[in-house]
PDB file of C-alpha atoms and ligand atoms in Angstrom:
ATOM      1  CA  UNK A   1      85.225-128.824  -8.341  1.00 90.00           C
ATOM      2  CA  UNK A   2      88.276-130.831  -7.899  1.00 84.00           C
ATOM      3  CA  UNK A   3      90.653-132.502 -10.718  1.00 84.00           C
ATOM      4  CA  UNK A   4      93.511-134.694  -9.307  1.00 82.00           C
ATOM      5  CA  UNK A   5      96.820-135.583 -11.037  1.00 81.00           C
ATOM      6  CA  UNK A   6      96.166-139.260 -10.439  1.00 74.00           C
ATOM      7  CA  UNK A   7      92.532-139.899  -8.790  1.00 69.00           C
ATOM      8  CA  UNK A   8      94.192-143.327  -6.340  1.00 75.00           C
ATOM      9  CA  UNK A   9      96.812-141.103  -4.746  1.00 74.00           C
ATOM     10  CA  UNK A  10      94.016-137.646  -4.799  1.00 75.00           C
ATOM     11  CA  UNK A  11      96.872-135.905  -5.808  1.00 78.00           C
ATOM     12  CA  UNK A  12      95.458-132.442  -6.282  1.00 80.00           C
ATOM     13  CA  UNK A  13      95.964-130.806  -9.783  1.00 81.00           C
ATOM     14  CA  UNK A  14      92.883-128.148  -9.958  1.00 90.00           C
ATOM     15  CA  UNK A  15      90.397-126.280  -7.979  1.00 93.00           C
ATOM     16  CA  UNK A  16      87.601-124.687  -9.231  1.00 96.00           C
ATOM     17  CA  UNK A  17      84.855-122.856  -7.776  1.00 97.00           C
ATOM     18  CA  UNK A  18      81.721-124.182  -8.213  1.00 97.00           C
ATOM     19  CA  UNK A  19      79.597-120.813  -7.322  1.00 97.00           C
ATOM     20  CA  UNK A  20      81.558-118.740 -10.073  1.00 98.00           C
ATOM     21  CA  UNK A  21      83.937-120.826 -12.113  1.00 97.00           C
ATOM     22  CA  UNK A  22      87.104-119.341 -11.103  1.00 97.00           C
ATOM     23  CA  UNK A  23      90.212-121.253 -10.776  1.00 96.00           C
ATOM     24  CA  UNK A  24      91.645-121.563  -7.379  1.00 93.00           C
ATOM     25  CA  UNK A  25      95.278-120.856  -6.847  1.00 91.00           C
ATOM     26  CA  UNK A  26      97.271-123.903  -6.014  1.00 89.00           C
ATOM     27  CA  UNK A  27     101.199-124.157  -5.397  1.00 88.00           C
ATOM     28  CA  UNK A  28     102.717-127.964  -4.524  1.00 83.00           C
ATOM     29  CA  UNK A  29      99.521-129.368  -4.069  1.00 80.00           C
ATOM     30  CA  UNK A  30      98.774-125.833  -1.559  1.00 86.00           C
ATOM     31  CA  UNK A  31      95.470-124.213  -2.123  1.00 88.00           C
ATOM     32  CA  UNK A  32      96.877-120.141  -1.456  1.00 91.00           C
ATOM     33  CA  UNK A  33      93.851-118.175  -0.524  1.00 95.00           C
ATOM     34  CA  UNK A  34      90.487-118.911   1.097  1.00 95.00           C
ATOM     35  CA  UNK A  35      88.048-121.215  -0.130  1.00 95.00           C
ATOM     36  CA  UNK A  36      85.528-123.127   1.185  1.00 97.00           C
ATOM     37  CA  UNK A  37      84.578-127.169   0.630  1.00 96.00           C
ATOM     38  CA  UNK A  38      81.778-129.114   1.217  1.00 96.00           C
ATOM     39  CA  UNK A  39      80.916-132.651   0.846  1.00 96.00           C
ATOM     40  CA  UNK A  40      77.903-134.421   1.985  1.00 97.00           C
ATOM     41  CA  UNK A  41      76.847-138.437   1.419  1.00 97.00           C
ATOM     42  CA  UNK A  42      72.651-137.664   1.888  1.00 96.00           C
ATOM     43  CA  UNK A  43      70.940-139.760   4.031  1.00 94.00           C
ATOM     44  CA  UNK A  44      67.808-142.483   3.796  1.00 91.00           C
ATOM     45  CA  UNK A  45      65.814-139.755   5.277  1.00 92.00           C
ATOM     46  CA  UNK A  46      66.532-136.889   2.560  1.00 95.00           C
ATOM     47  CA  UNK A  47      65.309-136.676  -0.963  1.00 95.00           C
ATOM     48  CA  UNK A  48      68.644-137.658  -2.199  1.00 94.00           C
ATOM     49  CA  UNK A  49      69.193-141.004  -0.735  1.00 93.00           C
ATOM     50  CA  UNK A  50      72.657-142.420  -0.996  1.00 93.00           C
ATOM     51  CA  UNK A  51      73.768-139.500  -3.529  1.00 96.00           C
ATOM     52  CA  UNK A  52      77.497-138.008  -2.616  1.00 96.00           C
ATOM     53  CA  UNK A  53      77.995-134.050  -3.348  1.00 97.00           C
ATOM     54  CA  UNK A  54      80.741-132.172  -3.450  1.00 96.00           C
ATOM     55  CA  UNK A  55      81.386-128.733  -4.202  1.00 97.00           C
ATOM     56  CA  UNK A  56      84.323-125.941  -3.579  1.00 97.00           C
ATOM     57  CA  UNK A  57      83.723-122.308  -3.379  1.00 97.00           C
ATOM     58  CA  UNK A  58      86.241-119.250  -3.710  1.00 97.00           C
ATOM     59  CA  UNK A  59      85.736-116.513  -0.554  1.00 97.00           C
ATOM     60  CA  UNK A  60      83.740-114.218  -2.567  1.00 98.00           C
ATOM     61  CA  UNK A  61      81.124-116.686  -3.507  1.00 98.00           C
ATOM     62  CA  UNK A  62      80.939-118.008   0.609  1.00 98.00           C
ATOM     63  CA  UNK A  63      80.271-114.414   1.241  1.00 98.00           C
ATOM     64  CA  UNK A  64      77.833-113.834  -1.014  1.00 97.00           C
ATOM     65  CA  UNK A  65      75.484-117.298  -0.273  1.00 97.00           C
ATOM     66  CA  UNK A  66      76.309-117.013   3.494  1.00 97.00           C
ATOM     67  CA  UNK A  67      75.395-112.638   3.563  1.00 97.00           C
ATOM     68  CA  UNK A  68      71.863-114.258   2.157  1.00 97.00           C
ATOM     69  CA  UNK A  69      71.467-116.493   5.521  1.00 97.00           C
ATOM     70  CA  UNK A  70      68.289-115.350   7.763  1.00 98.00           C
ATOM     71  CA  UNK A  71      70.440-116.593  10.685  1.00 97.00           C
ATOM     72  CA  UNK A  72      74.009-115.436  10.348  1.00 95.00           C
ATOM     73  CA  UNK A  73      76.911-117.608  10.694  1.00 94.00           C
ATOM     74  CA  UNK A  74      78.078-118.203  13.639  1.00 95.00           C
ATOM     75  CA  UNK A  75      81.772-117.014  13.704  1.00 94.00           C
ATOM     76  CA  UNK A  76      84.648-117.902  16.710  1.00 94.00           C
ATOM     77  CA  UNK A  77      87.554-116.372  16.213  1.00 92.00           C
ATOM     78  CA  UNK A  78      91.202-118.985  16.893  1.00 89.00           C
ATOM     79  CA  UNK A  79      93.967-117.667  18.455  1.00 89.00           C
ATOM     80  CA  UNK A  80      95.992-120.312  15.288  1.00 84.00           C
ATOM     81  CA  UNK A  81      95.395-122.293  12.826  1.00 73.00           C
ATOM     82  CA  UNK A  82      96.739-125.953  13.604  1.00 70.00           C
TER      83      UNK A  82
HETATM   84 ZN1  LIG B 101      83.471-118.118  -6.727  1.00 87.16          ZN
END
């Protein structure tokens, strides 16, 4: 869950996670560790036509949803980050 200093310019204040409620580390608008966001705008074909959802989640929470995947993630390793 996101809270922004001003919501026109999205200038980010606070980061939550949604999966455990802890507070993400931010520094100049920086988020400082790893967490994970997803946003999806559902589709005329899903159950949740037209509805927009958004949630954040810290590392330990991504590991713990994604460990309980029957398929695994698939994971490619970068030789950088751009
Ligand atoms: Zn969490």
């Amino acid at each position: 869950m996101r809270k922004y200093k001003n919501q026109k310019e999205k200038k980010l204040a606070e980061i939550y996670c949604n999966g455990c409620g802890k507070k993400i580390t931010i520094k100049n608008e920086m988020i400082q560790e790893g967490m994970f966001h997803g946003e999806i705008l559902w589709g005329y074909f899903s159950n949740k036509d037209t509805e927009h959802h958004e949630f954040d989640l810290c590392e330990a929470c991504y590991d713990r949803i994604t460990a309980d995947f029957v398929i695994p993630l698939t994971v490619k390793k970068e030789k950088e980050l751009l």
